[in-house]
Coordinates of C-alpha atoms in Angstrom, one line a residue:
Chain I
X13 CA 115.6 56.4 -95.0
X14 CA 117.7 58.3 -97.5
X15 CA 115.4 60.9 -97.2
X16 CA 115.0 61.3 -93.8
X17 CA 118.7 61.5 -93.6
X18 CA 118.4 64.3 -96.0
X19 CA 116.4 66.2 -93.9
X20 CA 117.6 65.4 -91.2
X21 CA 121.0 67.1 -92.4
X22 CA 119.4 69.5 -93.8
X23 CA 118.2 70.5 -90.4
X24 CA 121.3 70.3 -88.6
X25 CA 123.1 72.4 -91.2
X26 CA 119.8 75.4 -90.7
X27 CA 120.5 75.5 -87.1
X28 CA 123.2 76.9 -86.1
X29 CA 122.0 79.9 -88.1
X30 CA 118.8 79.7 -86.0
X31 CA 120.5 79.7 -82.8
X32 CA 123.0 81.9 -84.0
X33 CA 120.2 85.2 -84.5
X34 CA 118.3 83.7 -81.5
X35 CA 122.0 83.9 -79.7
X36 CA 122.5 87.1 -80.8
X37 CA 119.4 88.5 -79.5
X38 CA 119.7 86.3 -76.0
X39 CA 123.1 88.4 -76.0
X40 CA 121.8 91.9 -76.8
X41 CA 118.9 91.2 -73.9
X42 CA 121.3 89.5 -71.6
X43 CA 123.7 92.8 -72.0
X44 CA 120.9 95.2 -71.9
X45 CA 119.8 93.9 -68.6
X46 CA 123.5 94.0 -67.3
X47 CA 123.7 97.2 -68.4
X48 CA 120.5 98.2 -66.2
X49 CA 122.1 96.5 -63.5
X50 CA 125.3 98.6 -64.2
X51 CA 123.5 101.8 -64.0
X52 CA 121.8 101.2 -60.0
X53 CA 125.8 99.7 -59.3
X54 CA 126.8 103.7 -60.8
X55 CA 123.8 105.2 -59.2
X56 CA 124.6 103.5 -55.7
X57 CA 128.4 103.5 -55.5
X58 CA 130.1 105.2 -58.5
X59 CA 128.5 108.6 -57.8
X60 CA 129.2 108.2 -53.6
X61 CA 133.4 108.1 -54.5
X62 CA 134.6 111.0 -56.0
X63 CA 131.6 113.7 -54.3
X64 CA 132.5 111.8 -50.5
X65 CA 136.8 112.4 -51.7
X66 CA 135.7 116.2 -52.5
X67 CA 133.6 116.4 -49.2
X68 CA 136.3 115.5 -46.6
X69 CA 138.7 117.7 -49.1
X70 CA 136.5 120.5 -48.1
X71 CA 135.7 119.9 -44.9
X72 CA 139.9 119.4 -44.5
X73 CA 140.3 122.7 -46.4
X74 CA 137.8 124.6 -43.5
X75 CA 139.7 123.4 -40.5
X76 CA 142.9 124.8 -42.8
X77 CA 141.6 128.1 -42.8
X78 CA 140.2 128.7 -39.3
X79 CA 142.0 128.6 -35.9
X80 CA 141.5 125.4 -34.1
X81 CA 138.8 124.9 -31.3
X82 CA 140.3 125.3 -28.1
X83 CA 140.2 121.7 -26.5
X84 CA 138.3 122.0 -23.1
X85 CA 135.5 120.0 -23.0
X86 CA 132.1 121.9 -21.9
X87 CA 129.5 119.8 -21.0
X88 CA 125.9 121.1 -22.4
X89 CA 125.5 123.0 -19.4
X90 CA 128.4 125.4 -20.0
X91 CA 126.8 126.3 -23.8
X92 CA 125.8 129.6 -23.9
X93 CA 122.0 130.0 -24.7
X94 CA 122.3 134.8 -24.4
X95 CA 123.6 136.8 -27.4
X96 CA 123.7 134.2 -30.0
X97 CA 125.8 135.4 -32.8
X98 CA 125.1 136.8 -35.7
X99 CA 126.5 134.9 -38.6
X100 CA 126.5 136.1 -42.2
X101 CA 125.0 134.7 -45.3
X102 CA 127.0 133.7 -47.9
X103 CA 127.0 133.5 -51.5
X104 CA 125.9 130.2 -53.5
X105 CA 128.2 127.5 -53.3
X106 CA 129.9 129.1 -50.5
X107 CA 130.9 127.0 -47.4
X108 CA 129.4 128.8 -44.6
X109 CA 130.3 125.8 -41.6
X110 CA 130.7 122.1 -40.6
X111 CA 127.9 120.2 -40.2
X112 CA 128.5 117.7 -37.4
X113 CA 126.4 114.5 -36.5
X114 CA 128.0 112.4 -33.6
X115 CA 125.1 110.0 -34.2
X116 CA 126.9 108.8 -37.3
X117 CA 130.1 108.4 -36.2
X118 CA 131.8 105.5 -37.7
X119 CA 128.5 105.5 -40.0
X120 CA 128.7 107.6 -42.8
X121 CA 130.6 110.7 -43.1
X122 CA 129.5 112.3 -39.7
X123 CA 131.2 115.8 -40.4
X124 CA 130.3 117.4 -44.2
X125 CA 130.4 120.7 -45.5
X126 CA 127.0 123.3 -45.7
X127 CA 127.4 124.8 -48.6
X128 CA 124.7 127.6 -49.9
X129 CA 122.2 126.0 -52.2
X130 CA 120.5 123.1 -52.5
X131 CA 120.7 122.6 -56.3
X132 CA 122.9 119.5 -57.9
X133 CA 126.5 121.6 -58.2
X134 CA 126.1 121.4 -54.3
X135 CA 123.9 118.5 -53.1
X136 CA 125.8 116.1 -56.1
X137 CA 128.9 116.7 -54.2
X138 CA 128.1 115.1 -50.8
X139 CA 127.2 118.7 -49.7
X140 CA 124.9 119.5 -46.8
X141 CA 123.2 122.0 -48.9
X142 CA 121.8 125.2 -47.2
X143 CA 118.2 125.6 -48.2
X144 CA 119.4 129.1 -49.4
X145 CA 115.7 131.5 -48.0
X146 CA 116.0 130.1 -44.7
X147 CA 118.2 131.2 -41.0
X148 CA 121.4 131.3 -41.1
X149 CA 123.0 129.1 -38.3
X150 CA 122.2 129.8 -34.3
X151 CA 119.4 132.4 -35.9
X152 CA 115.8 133.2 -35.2
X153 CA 113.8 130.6 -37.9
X154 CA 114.8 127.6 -39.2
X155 CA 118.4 126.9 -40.4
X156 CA 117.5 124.1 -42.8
X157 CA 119.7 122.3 -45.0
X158 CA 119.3 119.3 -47.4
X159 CA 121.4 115.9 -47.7
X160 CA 121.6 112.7 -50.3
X161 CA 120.4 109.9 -48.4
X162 CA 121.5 106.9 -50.9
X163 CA 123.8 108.0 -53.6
X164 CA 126.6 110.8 -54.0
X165 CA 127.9 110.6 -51.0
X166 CA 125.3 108.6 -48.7
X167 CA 125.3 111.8 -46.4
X168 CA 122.4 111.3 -44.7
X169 CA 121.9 107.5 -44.9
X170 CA 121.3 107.0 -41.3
X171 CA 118.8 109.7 -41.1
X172 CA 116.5 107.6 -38.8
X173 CA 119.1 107.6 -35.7
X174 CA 118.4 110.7 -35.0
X175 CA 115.3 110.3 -32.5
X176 CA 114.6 113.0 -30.3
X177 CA 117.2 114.4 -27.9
X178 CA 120.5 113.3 -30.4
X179 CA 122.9 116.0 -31.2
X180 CA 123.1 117.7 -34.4
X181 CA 126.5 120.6 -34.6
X182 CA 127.0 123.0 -36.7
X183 CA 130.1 124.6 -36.4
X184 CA 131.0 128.0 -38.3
X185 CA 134.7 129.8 -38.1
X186 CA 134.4 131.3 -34.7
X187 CA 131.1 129.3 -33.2
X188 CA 129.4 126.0 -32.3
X189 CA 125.8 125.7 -32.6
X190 CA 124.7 122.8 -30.7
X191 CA 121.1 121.4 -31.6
X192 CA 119.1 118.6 -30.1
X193 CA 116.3 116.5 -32.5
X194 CA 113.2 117.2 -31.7
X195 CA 111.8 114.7 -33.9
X196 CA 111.1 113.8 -37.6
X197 CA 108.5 113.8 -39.9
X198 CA 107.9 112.4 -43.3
X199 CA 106.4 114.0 -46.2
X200 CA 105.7 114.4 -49.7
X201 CA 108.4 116.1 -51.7
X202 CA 106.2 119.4 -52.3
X203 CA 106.1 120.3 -48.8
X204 CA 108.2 123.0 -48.4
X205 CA 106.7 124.6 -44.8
X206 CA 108.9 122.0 -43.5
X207 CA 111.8 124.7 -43.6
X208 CA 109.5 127.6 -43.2
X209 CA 110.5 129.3 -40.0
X210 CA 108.3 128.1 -37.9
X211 CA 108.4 124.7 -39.2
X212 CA 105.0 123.5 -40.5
X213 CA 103.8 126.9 -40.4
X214 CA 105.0 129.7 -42.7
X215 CA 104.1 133.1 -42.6
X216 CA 104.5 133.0 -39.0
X217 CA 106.9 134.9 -36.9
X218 CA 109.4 132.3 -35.3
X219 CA 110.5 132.5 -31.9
X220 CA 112.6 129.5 -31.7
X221 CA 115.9 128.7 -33.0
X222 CA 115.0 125.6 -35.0
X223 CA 117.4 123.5 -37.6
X224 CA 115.7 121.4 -40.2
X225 CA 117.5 118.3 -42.2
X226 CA 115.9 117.0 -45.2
X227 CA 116.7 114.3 -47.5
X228 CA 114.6 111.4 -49.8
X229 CA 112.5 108.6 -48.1
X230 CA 110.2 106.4 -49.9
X231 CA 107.6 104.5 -47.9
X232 CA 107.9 101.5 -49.0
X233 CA 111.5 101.3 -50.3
X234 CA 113.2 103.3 -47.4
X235 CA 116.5 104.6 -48.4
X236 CA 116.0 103.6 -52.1
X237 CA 113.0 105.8 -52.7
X238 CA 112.7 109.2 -53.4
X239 CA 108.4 109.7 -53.0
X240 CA 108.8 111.2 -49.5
X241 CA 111.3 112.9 -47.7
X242 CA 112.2 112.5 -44.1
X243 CA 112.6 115.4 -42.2
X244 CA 114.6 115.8 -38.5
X245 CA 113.5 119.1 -37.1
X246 CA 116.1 120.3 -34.2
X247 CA 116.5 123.1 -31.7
X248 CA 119.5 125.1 -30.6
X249 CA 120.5 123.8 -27.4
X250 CA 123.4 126.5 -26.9
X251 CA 126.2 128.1 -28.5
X252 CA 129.9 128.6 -27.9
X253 CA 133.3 130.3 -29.1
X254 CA 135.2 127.9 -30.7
X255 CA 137.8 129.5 -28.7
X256 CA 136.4 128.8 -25.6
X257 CA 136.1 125.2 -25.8
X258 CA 134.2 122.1 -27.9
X259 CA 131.0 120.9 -26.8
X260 CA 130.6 117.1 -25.3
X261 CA 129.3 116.1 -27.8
X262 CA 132.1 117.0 -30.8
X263 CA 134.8 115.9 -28.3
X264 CA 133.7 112.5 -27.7
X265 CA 133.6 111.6 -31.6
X266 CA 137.1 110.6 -33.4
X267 CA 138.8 113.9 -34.7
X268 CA 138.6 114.4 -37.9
Chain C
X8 CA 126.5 89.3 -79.9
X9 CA 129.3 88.7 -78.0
X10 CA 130.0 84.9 -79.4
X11 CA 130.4 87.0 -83.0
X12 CA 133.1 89.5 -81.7
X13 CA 134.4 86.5 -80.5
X14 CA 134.4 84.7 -83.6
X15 CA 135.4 87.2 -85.5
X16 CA 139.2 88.3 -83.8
X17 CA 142.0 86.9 -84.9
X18 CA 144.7 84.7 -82.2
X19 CA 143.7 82.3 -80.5
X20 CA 141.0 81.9 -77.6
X21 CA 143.0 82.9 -74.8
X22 CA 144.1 86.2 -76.6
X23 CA 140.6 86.3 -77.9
X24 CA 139.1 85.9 -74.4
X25 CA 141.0 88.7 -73.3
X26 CA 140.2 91.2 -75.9
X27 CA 136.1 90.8 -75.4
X28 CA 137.3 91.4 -71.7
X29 CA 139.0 94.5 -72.4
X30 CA 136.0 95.5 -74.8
X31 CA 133.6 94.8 -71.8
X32 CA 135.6 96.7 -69.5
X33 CA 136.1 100.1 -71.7
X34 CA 132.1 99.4 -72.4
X35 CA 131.3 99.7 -68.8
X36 CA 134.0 102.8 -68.4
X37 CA 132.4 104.6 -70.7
X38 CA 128.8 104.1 -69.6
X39 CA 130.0 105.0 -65.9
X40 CA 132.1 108.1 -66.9
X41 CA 129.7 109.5 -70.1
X42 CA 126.4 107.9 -71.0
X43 CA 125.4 107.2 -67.2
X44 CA 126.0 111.2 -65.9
X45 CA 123.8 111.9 -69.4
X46 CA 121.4 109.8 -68.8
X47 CA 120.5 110.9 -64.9
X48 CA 121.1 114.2 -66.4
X49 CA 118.2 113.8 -69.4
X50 CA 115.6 112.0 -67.0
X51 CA 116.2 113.7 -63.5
X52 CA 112.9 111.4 -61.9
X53 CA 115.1 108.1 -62.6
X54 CA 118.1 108.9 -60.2
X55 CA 115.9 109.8 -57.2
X56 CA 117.4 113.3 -58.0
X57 CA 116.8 116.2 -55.3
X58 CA 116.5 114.8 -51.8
X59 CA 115.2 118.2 -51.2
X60 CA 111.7 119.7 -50.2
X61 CA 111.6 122.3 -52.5
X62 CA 112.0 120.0 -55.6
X63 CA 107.6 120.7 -56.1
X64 CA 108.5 123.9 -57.2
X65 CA 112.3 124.2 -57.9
X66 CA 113.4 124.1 -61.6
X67 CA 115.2 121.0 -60.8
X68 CA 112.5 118.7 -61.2

């Protein structure tokens, strides 16, 4: 008995000791995994605020600097489709237009900057990043730009609303481009025709004024992925001086 | 880990409770503002990084 009771004490004085390491360790794991968690909370939101803050900034700081689009509404039929306008290249990091995608009104942010480059210092930053080889907007080619889909920004989240016949704008200083989708495609990260000039076929002479969006898509985790990439190819509808009016389109959506 | 930081402050468990909460909080603060950024910086493939085409053959990765 007396020794049983020994043992017994013995036993209860060894294990809080036990449970303390064992504690400490549950602890370190528990954290570690919380920490994980943390870094897909950072990943997912954290790195969406600030880059989204300094893409309406930017977008904001455009409409500062050029005159304002003259309010008649023209109807798609009144674009002009003769003497598209030559519009210059810039330099990386430059903004070179709007991008404008009624489809995502009151989704995501449906007007973002195109900025030249599609390297992190641009794309981090809730950019539309100009894929910097390829047309410039309203030109002969492919005008392809790049977009985060889920993180930084979420610019292109709701890539997959733009079926065929949705609108896709780009406005510059003085012009509107007005695309329609002509579909999407999804492919592996490495293939770059997708903003050759004639989409899906480079080292051919284009002859169509094409507009190419790209951002991630994973087959099986959709947004969350980054495997694939989904790809909206578009063509110019029409163009039009922003002094001469704003397309349908543009006009219908909130202002900015 | 956490039940020794809070065994080892001083004041009682209210004050103590709070401390470990501030230490969680600057903890998390400084993973979101430094190690986090370093981290997606030092392993590009783990943040999904370029949602771009060209990533095959840019030197982004």
């Amino acid at each position: 008995m007396e020794h049983a009771t020994a043992v017994g004490r013995h036993g209860a004085r060894r294990a809080p000791a036990r449970i303390g390491v064992l504690g400490f360790l549950g602890e370190l794991l528990l954290t570690g995994g919380v920490v994980v968690g943390l870094f897909v909370v950072w990943q997912l939101w954290w790195t969406g605020l600030a880059p989204a803050a300094e893409a309406r900034e930017q977008v904001t700081r455009f409409y500062a600097h050029v005159e304002p689009a003259a309010p008649e509404v023209v109807e798609p039929d009144g674009l002009r489709t003769d003497d598209v306008p030559e519009v210059a290249q810039v330099g990386h990091g430059e903004t070179l237009g709007v991008l404008i995608v009624p489809a995502w009104a009151d989704k995501t942010q449906n007007r973002m900057p195109v900025v030249e480059g599609v390297t992190p210092d641009v794309l981090d930053r809730a950019f539309a990043g100009h894929y910097p080889d390829t047309a410039a907007p309203g030109q002969l080619g492919n005008f392809s730009v790049a977009g985060h889909r889920r993180s930084y920004g979420n610019n292109f989240l709701h890539v997959p609303d733009l079926e065929a016949g949705e609108a896709v704008v780009v406005e510059t200083a003085d012009t509107w481009f007005v695309y329609r989708v002509t579909g999407h495609e999804i492919v592996t990260p490495d293939r770059t025709d997708v903003v050759a000039p004639v989409p899906g076929k480079p080292g051919e002479e284009p002859d169509r004024r094409m507009l190419t969006m790209t951002t991630c898509h994973s087959l099986r985790y959709g947004a969350f992925g980054n495997d694939h990439r989904w790809i909206v190819h578009a063509e110019l509808e029409g163009w039009l001086p922003r002094s001469a009016g704003t397309p349908d389109v543009v006009a219908e959506m909130e202002a900015p | 880990m956490w039940t020794w930081i809070f065994r080892h402050l001083p004041g009682p468990a209210a004050v103590r409770a709070l401390l470990v909460l501030i230490v969680m909080v600057a903890l998390v603060a400084a993973l979101f503002v430094w190690v986090f950024p370093w981290v997606a910086e030092q392993w590009p493939g783990l943040v999904g990084r370029p949602d771009v085409a060209v990533s095959g053959t840019s030197s982004q990765g």
